[in-house]
Structures are given as structure tokens and as C-alpha cells.
Amino acid sequence: MKKGEENSKGVDVGSNSNSDPKFRLSFWEVTAASTVVLGFLFGLLGVYLTMPASDYSFLKLPRNLEDLQILRDHLESYTSDYTAQVLVGYCVVYIFMQTFMIPGTVFMSLLAGSLFGVFRGVALVVFTATAGASSCYFLSKLIGRPIVFSLWPDKLKFFQAQVAKRKQGLLNYMLFLRLTPTLPNTFINFASPIVDVPYHIFFLATVIGLIPAAFVTVRAGLALGELQSVGDLYDFQSIATLFFIGVVSITPTLVRNNNS
């Protein structure tokens, strides 16, 4: 295969990414990424400074249900009087976590249900998750190539092959990935620009595909005190439902491929 033909088909996942000059980050790329980080930090600082004087030692990213319940108990007293600050703070934190692949967004989704109810909570989670995924997409487009090659070489090869094979039904395939645990959402966010998934396809699949899982998690947040572990969120019925929706979403693509 000629070099020009190889490049026209996308990323060569078999090449040595560390030795290729195109994988080196330029000064401007590092500067842009640092600016994103500083923007999030200044946003959080602005929210913090507009809150009333109090002991905010409880404010930390929840790592377990106990941390989440403590955070919920304290924030409930602020949500009614300082709704805007709590909403902005929640959005900034969630988007920051999604952008930089920080684990724990499931706890933030539970918190949305506990503080804002099902419908507002689902809307909030879908909005912030989509914004965070989009932010991660564009950050990866800028500096993500060496990272994704280093962290997920096998997954990247699989994902690239599937995307190349399903160009005619890519939206259905991306919906399937969002609805099922075939590939982690973190990986999808970061790898999509590397394997040339168009942003409009990525965006639509994210907005639509995250709704069912967001509904399950947010609804569980209403009974936060009854949860014993994160595993309680997804019973057999919930998982089976998500898989069914995922299979339905990809069926048109499978039928089209069989008929072609």
C-alpha cells in the first residue's frame, strides 16, 4: 500500500507514535490545554466567592456513596437560596470531570437527582455530560493523539476498524456505543476525533444516547439513602433495557450492510 493511500484511510494504529514528530505537542497546544484548565479553575473560584460565608470543608469530589450523602445533605440547604450558584458550580465541576476523564461522574448524576428531581436532573445531566464530552472531544483533537495511542492501543484499533466499516450508518453505531458498555464513554469521548468521527455525529449520539442511562441514575438519586453500592443502580431489568435500545439503534445499519 502506498503511503498516500495509507494516510487517506485515517490513523495508522500500528505505527510507533512516540517516534513520529507529529505526536509531539507544540508550545501552543500545551498553552491551549493549560488555558482550558485555568478557565475551569477560575469558574469554580468565581462560584466559591459568591457563596455565603460558611465552612465548606464538605466540598470535595465524591468518591463513594458516603461522601455523596454528606455533600447532598450540605448542599440541600443552599440549593433553594443560591440556586444559580449551585447550578453553575455543578455544571463546571461535571464538565471539568468529563473533559479530563476524572472518575466519579456517576456520583454527580446521583446528586442531580437528589437535589433537582428526575426531569430537571436528567436535563442537567444530559446537558453537562454532552458539554463535557464535547470539550473532551475538542481537547483530544488538539493534544489527544499521543495519549490515546499510549493508553488504549487495542481499543483504538478496534474502534477505528468499526468506524471505517460503518461510515453509512455511523450515527446508529455511535448510539449503540453510548447505550451499551461495549466501549467506555471516556474512551469514546477521547478517541472519536482521532478516528475521524464527525462532531455532528458525535454530538447527536451523545445527546440522545445518554438519556436512558441518565434517567436510571438520576431516578436512583431520589432514594440516595437507600443505596448500598453503585452496583445497585443497574439491576438486570435496567441493563437489559439499555441493551435492547442499543440493539434497536444499530439494527438499521446491520440490515443495510446485509443488503449491500
Short mmCIF file of N, CA, C and O in Angstrom, two decimals, residues 145-237:
data_model
loop_
_atom_site.label_atom_id
_atom_site.label_comp_id
_atom_site.label_asym_id
_atom_site.label_seq_id
_atom_site.Cartn_x
_atom_site.Cartn_y
_atom_site.Cartn_z
N ARG A 145 -3.78 12.75 20.54
CA ARG A 145 -3.26 11.64 19.76
C ARG A 145 -2.22 10.80 20.52
O ARG A 145 -2.35 9.57 20.60
N PRO A 146 -1.19 11.40 21.11
CA PRO A 146 -0.21 10.56 21.82
C PRO A 146 -0.79 9.88 23.06
O PRO A 146 -0.37 8.78 23.43
N ILE A 147 -1.78 10.51 23.69
CA ILE A 147 -2.37 9.95 24.90
C ILE A 147 -3.20 8.72 24.58
O ILE A 147 -3.08 7.68 25.23
N VAL A 148 -4.06 8.81 23.57
CA VAL A 148 -4.93 7.69 23.24
C VAL A 148 -4.13 6.51 22.69
O VAL A 148 -4.45 5.35 22.94
N PHE A 149 -3.05 6.77 21.95
CA PHE A 149 -2.19 5.70 21.48
C PHE A 149 -1.50 5.00 22.64
O PHE A 149 -1.26 3.80 22.60
N SER A 150 -1.17 5.77 23.66
CA SER A 150 -0.46 5.20 24.81
C SER A 150 -1.38 4.43 25.73
O SER A 150 -1.02 3.34 26.22
N LEU A 151 -2.60 4.94 25.97
CA LEU A 151 -3.49 4.33 26.95
C LEU A 151 -4.32 3.18 26.39
O LEU A 151 -4.56 2.19 27.08
N TRP A 152 -4.80 3.31 25.15
CA TRP A 152 -5.76 2.33 24.61
C TRP A 152 -5.40 1.88 23.20
O TRP A 152 -6.22 2.01 22.28
N PRO A 153 -4.23 1.34 22.95
CA PRO A 153 -3.88 0.97 21.57
C PRO A 153 -4.79 -0.09 20.97
O PRO A 153 -5.18 0.01 19.80
N ASP A 154 -5.17 -1.10 21.74
CA ASP A 154 -6.03 -2.17 21.21
C ASP A 154 -7.45 -1.68 20.97
O ASP A 154 -8.05 -1.98 19.93
N LYS A 155 -7.99 -0.94 21.94
CA LYS A 155 -9.33 -0.40 21.78
C LYS A 155 -9.38 0.56 20.59
O LYS A 155 -10.37 0.61 19.85
N LEU A 156 -8.31 1.32 20.41
CA LEU A 156 -8.28 2.28 19.31
C LEU A 156 -8.33 1.57 17.97
O LEU A 156 -9.04 1.98 17.04
N LYS A 157 -7.56 0.47 17.84
CA LYS A 157 -7.56 -0.29 16.59
C LYS A 157 -8.96 -0.85 16.30
O LYS A 157 -9.45 -0.78 15.17
N PHE A 158 -9.61 -1.40 17.33
CA PHE A 158 -10.97 -1.94 17.17
C PHE A 158 -11.94 -0.83 16.78
O PHE A 158 -12.74 -0.98 15.84
N PHE A 159 -11.88 0.30 17.47
CA PHE A 159 -12.80 1.41 17.23
C PHE A 159 -12.62 1.96 15.83
O PHE A 159 -13.59 2.23 15.11
N GLN A 160 -11.37 2.12 15.41
CA GLN A 160 -11.11 2.66 14.08
C GLN A 160 -11.66 1.74 13.00
O GLN A 160 -12.25 2.20 12.01
N ALA A 161 -11.48 0.42 13.17
CA ALA A 161 -11.98 -0.53 12.18
C ALA A 161 -13.49 -0.49 12.09
O ALA A 161 -14.07 -0.54 10.99
N GLN A 162 -14.17 -0.38 13.24
CA GLN A 162 -15.63 -0.34 13.25
C GLN A 162 -16.16 0.94 12.61
O GLN A 162 -17.14 0.92 11.85
N VAL A 163 -15.52 2.07 12.91
CA VAL A 163 -15.95 3.35 12.33
C VAL A 163 -15.76 3.33 10.82
O VAL A 163 -16.65 3.78 10.07
N ALA A 164 -14.63 2.81 10.36
CA ALA A 164 -14.37 2.75 8.91
C ALA A 164 -15.38 1.86 8.20
O ALA A 164 -15.79 2.14 7.06
N LYS A 165 -15.82 0.79 8.87
CA LYS A 165 -16.74 -0.16 8.27
C LYS A 165 -18.18 0.35 8.25
O LYS A 165 -19.01 -0.11 7.46
N ARG A 166 -18.51 1.29 9.13
CA ARG A 166 -19.90 1.71 9.30
C ARG A 166 -20.12 3.19 8.94
O ARG A 166 -20.93 3.86 9.56
N LYS A 167 -19.39 3.67 7.96
CA LYS A 167 -19.50 5.07 7.57
C LYS A 167 -20.92 5.45 7.18
O LYS A 167 -21.37 6.57 7.44
N GLN A 168 -21.65 4.53 6.56
CA GLN A 168 -23.00 4.84 6.09
C GLN A 168 -24.04 4.84 7.21
O GLN A 168 -25.10 5.42 7.06
N GLY A 169 -23.73 4.19 8.33
CA GLY A 169 -24.67 4.17 9.45
C GLY A 169 -23.97 4.51 10.75
O GLY A 169 -24.23 3.89 11.79
N LEU A 170 -23.09 5.51 10.68
CA LEU A 170 -22.25 5.82 11.83
C LEU A 170 -23.04 6.34 13.02
O LEU A 170 -22.71 6.03 14.17
N LEU A 171 -24.10 7.09 12.78
CA LEU A 171 -24.91 7.60 13.89
C LEU A 171 -25.52 6.45 14.67
O LEU A 171 -25.51 6.46 15.91
N ASN A 172 -26.05 5.46 13.98
CA ASN A 172 -26.63 4.29 14.66
C ASN A 172 -25.58 3.56 15.48
O ASN A 172 -25.85 3.13 16.61
N TYR A 173 -24.39 3.42 14.92
CA TYR A 173 -23.32 2.72 15.64
C TYR A 173 -22.89 3.50 16.89
O TYR A 173 -22.69 2.93 17.97
N MET A 174 -22.76 4.82 16.76
CA MET A 174 -22.37 5.64 17.90
C MET A 174 -23.45 5.62 18.97
O MET A 174 -23.16 5.64 20.18
N LEU A 175 -24.72 5.59 18.55
CA LEU A 175 -25.81 5.45 19.52
C LEU A 175 -25.70 4.12 20.26
O LEU A 175 -25.89 4.06 21.49
N PHE A 176 -25.41 3.07 19.53
CA PHE A 176 -25.23 1.75 20.14
C PHE A 176 -24.13 1.79 21.20
O PHE A 176 -24.29 1.25 22.30
N LEU A 177 -23.01 2.43 20.89
CA LEU A 177 -21.90 2.52 21.85
C LEU A 177 -22.30 3.31 23.09
O LEU A 177 -21.91 2.96 24.21
N ARG A 178 -23.07 4.37 22.91
CA ARG A 178 -23.48 5.19 24.05
C ARG A 178 -24.47 4.44 24.95
O ARG A 178 -24.49 4.64 26.16
N LEU A 179 -25.27 3.59 24.34
CA LEU A 179 -26.33 2.91 25.10
C LEU A 179 -25.85 1.62 25.76
O LEU A 179 -26.52 1.12 26.67
N THR A 180 -24.75 1.07 25.31
CA THR A 180 -24.26 -0.20 25.85
C THR A 180 -22.82 -0.03 26.33
O THR A 180 -22.11 0.89 25.91
N PRO A 181 -22.36 -0.93 27.20
CA PRO A 181 -20.98 -0.83 27.71
C PRO A 181 -19.95 -1.48 26.80
O PRO A 181 -18.94 -2.00 27.27
N THR A 182 -20.19 -1.49 25.48
CA THR A 182 -19.24 -2.08 24.54
C THR A 182 -17.88 -1.41 24.64
O THR A 182 -16.84 -2.07 24.67
N LEU A 183 -17.87 -0.08 24.69
CA LEU A 183 -16.65 0.70 24.91
C LEU A 183 -16.95 1.75 25.97
O LEU A 183 -18.04 2.30 26.01
N PRO A 184 -15.98 2.05 26.84
CA PRO A 184 -16.21 3.07 27.88
C PRO A 184 -16.49 4.44 27.26
O PRO A 184 -15.87 4.81 26.26
N ASN A 185 -17.39 5.19 27.88
CA ASN A 185 -17.70 6.53 27.39
C ASN A 185 -16.48 7.43 27.38
O ASN A 185 -16.32 8.27 26.48
N THR A 186 -15.62 7.28 28.37
CA THR A 186 -14.40 8.08 28.43
C THR A 186 -13.56 7.86 27.19
O THR A 186 -13.04 8.82 26.58
N PHE A 187 -13.41 6.61 26.81
CA PHE A 187 -12.62 6.28 25.61
C PHE A 187 -13.29 6.85 24.37
O PHE A 187 -12.62 7.40 23.48
N ILE A 188 -14.62 6.72 24.26
CA ILE A 188 -15.34 7.23 23.09
C ILE A 188 -15.12 8.72 22.94
O ILE A 188 -14.86 9.23 21.84
N ASN A 189 -15.23 9.46 24.04
CA ASN A 189 -15.04 10.91 24.00
C ASN A 189 -13.65 11.27 23.48
O ASN A 189 -13.49 12.18 22.67
N PHE A 190 -12.65 10.55 23.96
CA PHE A 190 -11.27 10.91 23.67
C PHE A 190 -10.80 10.40 22.32
O PHE A 190 -9.99 11.04 21.65
N ALA A 191 -11.32 9.23 21.91
CA ALA A 191 -10.82 8.61 20.68
C ALA A 191 -11.57 9.04 19.43
O ALA A 191 -11.05 8.91 18.32
N SER A 192 -12.80 9.53 19.57
CA SER A 192 -13.62 9.83 18.40
C SER A 192 -12.96 10.77 17.40
O SER A 192 -12.98 10.51 16.19
N PRO A 193 -12.36 11.88 17.83
CA PRO A 193 -11.71 12.74 16.82
C PRO A 193 -10.49 12.10 16.18
O PRO A 193 -10.14 12.42 15.05
N ILE A 194 -9.85 11.17 16.89
CA ILE A 194 -8.65 10.52 16.36
C ILE A 194 -9.01 9.58 15.21
O ILE A 194 -8.24 9.42 14.26
N VAL A 195 -10.18 8.95 15.29
CA VAL A 195 -10.60 8.02 14.23
C VAL A 195 -11.59 8.67 13.28
O VAL A 195 -12.31 8.00 12.54
N ASP A 196 -11.65 9.99 13.31
CA ASP A 196 -12.42 10.78 12.33
C ASP A 196 -13.93 10.59 12.43
O ASP A 196 -14.63 10.51 11.41
N VAL A 197 -14.46 10.51 13.65
CA VAL A 197 -15.90 10.58 13.83
C VAL A 197 -16.30 12.06 13.74
O VAL A 197 -15.82 12.87 14.54
N PRO A 198 -17.14 12.45 12.79
CA PRO A 198 -17.52 13.86 12.67
C PRO A 198 -18.20 14.36 13.95
O PRO A 198 -18.95 13.61 14.59
N TYR A 199 -17.99 15.63 14.26
CA TYR A 199 -18.52 16.14 15.52
C TYR A 199 -20.05 16.10 15.54
O TYR A 199 -20.63 15.81 16.59
N HIS A 200 -20.71 16.39 14.43
CA HIS A 200 -22.19 16.40 14.46
C HIS A 200 -22.74 15.00 14.77
O HIS A 200 -23.75 14.88 15.47
N ILE A 201 -22.07 13.96 14.29
CA ILE A 201 -22.48 12.59 14.62
C ILE A 201 -22.20 12.32 16.10
O ILE A 201 -23.04 11.76 16.82
N PHE A 202 -21.02 12.70 16.54
CA PHE A 202 -20.64 12.53 17.95
C PHE A 202 -21.63 13.24 18.87
O PHE A 202 -22.08 12.68 19.87
N PHE A 203 -22.00 14.47 18.52
CA PHE A 203 -22.89 15.27 19.35
C PHE A 203 -24.28 14.64 19.44
O PHE A 203 -24.84 14.48 20.53
N LEU A 204 -24.86 14.30 18.29
CA LEU A 204 -26.21 13.73 18.28
C LEU A 204 -26.26 12.40 19.04
O LEU A 204 -27.19 12.15 19.82
N ALA A 205 -25.27 11.55 18.83
CA ALA A 205 -25.23 10.26 19.52
C ALA A 205 -25.09 10.45 21.02
O ALA A 205 -25.68 9.70 21.81
N THR A 206 -24.35 11.47 21.43
CA THR A 206 -24.15 11.72 22.85
C THR A 206 -25.44 12.23 23.49
O THR A 206 -25.87 11.72 24.53
N VAL A 207 -26.06 13.23 22.88
CA VAL A 207 -27.29 13.80 23.44
C VAL A 207 -28.38 12.75 23.57
O VAL A 207 -29.01 12.61 24.63
N ILE A 208 -28.59 11.99 22.51
CA ILE A 208 -29.68 11.01 22.51
C ILE A 208 -29.30 9.77 23.33
O ILE A 208 -30.09 9.25 24.11
N GLY A 209 -28.08 9.31 23.14
CA GLY A 209 -27.67 8.05 23.75
C GLY A 209 -27.50 8.09 25.25
O GLY A 209 -27.60 7.04 25.91
N LEU A 210 -27.26 9.27 25.81
CA LEU A 210 -27.05 9.36 27.25
C LEU A 210 -28.36 9.46 28.05
O LEU A 210 -28.35 9.28 29.27
N ILE A 211 -29.46 9.72 27.37
CA ILE A 211 -30.72 9.94 28.09
C ILE A 211 -31.17 8.73 28.90
O ILE A 211 -31.50 8.87 30.09
N PRO A 212 -31.20 7.50 28.33
CA PRO A 212 -31.67 6.36 29.14
C PRO A 212 -30.84 6.11 30.39
O PRO A 212 -31.39 5.94 31.48
N ALA A 213 -29.52 6.09 30.26
CA ALA A 213 -28.66 5.84 31.43
C ALA A 213 -28.77 6.98 32.43
O ALA A 213 -28.75 6.76 33.65
N ALA A 214 -28.89 8.22 31.93
CA ALA A 214 -29.05 9.37 32.83
C ALA A 214 -30.34 9.25 33.62
O ALA A 214 -30.38 9.55 34.83
N PHE A 215 -31.41 8.80 32.97
CA PHE A 215 -32.69 8.64 33.66
C PHE A 215 -32.58 7.60 34.78
O PHE A 215 -33.07 7.82 35.89
N VAL A 216 -31.93 6.48 34.49
CA VAL A 216 -31.77 5.43 35.51
C VAL A 216 -30.99 5.95 36.71
O VAL A 216 -31.39 5.75 37.87
N THR A 217 -29.90 6.66 36.44
CA THR A 217 -29.04 7.13 37.54
C THR A 217 -29.69 8.26 38.32
O THR A 217 -29.66 8.27 39.55
N VAL A 218 -30.28 9.22 37.61
CA VAL A 218 -30.91 10.35 38.28
C VAL A 218 -32.09 9.89 39.13
O VAL A 218 -32.27 10.35 40.27
N ARG A 219 -32.87 8.97 38.62
CA ARG A 219 -34.00 8.45 39.39
C ARG A 219 -33.52 7.77 40.66
O ARG A 219 -34.14 7.89 41.73
N ALA A 220 -32.41 7.07 40.58
CA ALA A 220 -31.85 6.41 41.77
C ALA A 220 -31.42 7.43 42.81
O ALA A 220 -31.42 7.14 44.01
N GLY A 221 -31.06 8.64 42.34
CA GLY A 221 -30.65 9.68 43.28
C GLY A 221 -31.76 10.13 44.20
O GLY A 221 -31.50 10.69 45.27
N LEU A 222 -33.01 9.91 43.82
CA LEU A 222 -34.13 10.28 44.68
C LEU A 222 -34.15 9.45 45.96
O LEU A 222 -34.65 9.90 46.99
N ALA A 223 -33.62 8.24 45.87
CA ALA A 223 -33.56 7.35 47.05
C ALA A 223 -32.11 7.10 47.42
O ALA A 223 -31.69 5.96 47.65
N LEU A 224 -31.34 8.18 47.48
CA LEU A 224 -29.90 8.06 47.70
C LEU A 224 -29.57 7.33 49.00
O LEU A 224 -28.64 6.53 49.06
N GLY A 225 -30.34 7.59 50.05
CA GLY A 225 -30.06 6.97 51.34
C GLY A 225 -30.26 5.47 51.36
O GLY A 225 -29.75 4.78 52.24
N GLU A 226 -31.00 4.94 50.37
CA GLU A 226 -31.28 3.51 50.33
C GLU A 226 -30.24 2.72 49.54
O GLU A 226 -30.23 1.49 49.59
N LEU A 227 -29.38 3.41 48.80
CA LEU A 227 -28.37 2.72 48.00
C LEU A 227 -27.26 2.20 48.90
O LEU A 227 -26.75 2.91 49.75
N GLN A 228 -26.88 0.95 48.68
CA GLN A 228 -25.78 0.36 49.42
C GLN A 228 -24.46 0.41 48.64
O GLN A 228 -23.39 0.44 49.23
N SER A 229 -24.57 0.42 47.32
CA SER A 229 -23.39 0.49 46.46
C SER A 229 -23.81 1.01 45.10
O SER A 229 -25.01 1.02 44.76
N VAL A 230 -22.83 1.42 44.29
CA VAL A 230 -23.12 1.90 42.95
C VAL A 230 -23.70 0.78 42.10
O VAL A 230 -24.49 1.01 41.18
N GLY A 231 -23.35 -0.47 42.42
CA GLY A 231 -23.88 -1.60 41.68
C GLY A 231 -25.38 -1.74 41.77
O GLY A 231 -26.02 -2.36 40.92
N ASP A 232 -25.97 -1.14 42.82
CA ASP A 232 -27.43 -1.20 42.97
C ASP A 232 -28.16 -0.39 41.90
O ASP A 232 -29.38 -0.54 41.73
N LEU A 233 -27.44 0.49 41.22
CA LEU A 233 -28.08 1.34 40.22
C LEU A 233 -28.62 0.54 39.04
O LEU A 233 -29.69 0.84 38.50
N TYR A 234 -27.86 -0.47 38.65
CA TYR A 234 -28.19 -1.17 37.43
C TYR A 234 -28.57 -2.61 37.73
O TYR A 234 -27.72 -3.49 37.83
N ASP A 235 -29.87 -2.83 37.90
CA ASP A 235 -30.35 -4.20 38.06
C ASP A 235 -30.47 -4.84 36.68
O ASP A 235 -30.22 -4.22 35.64
N PHE A 236 -30.86 -6.10 36.67
CA PHE A 236 -30.92 -6.84 35.40
C PHE A 236 -31.89 -6.18 34.43
O PHE A 236 -31.61 -6.06 33.23
N GLN A 237 -33.02 -5.69 34.94
CA GLN A 237 -34.02 -5.08 34.06
C GLN A 237 -33.48 -3.82 33.39
O GLN A 237 -33.69 -3.59 32.20
#
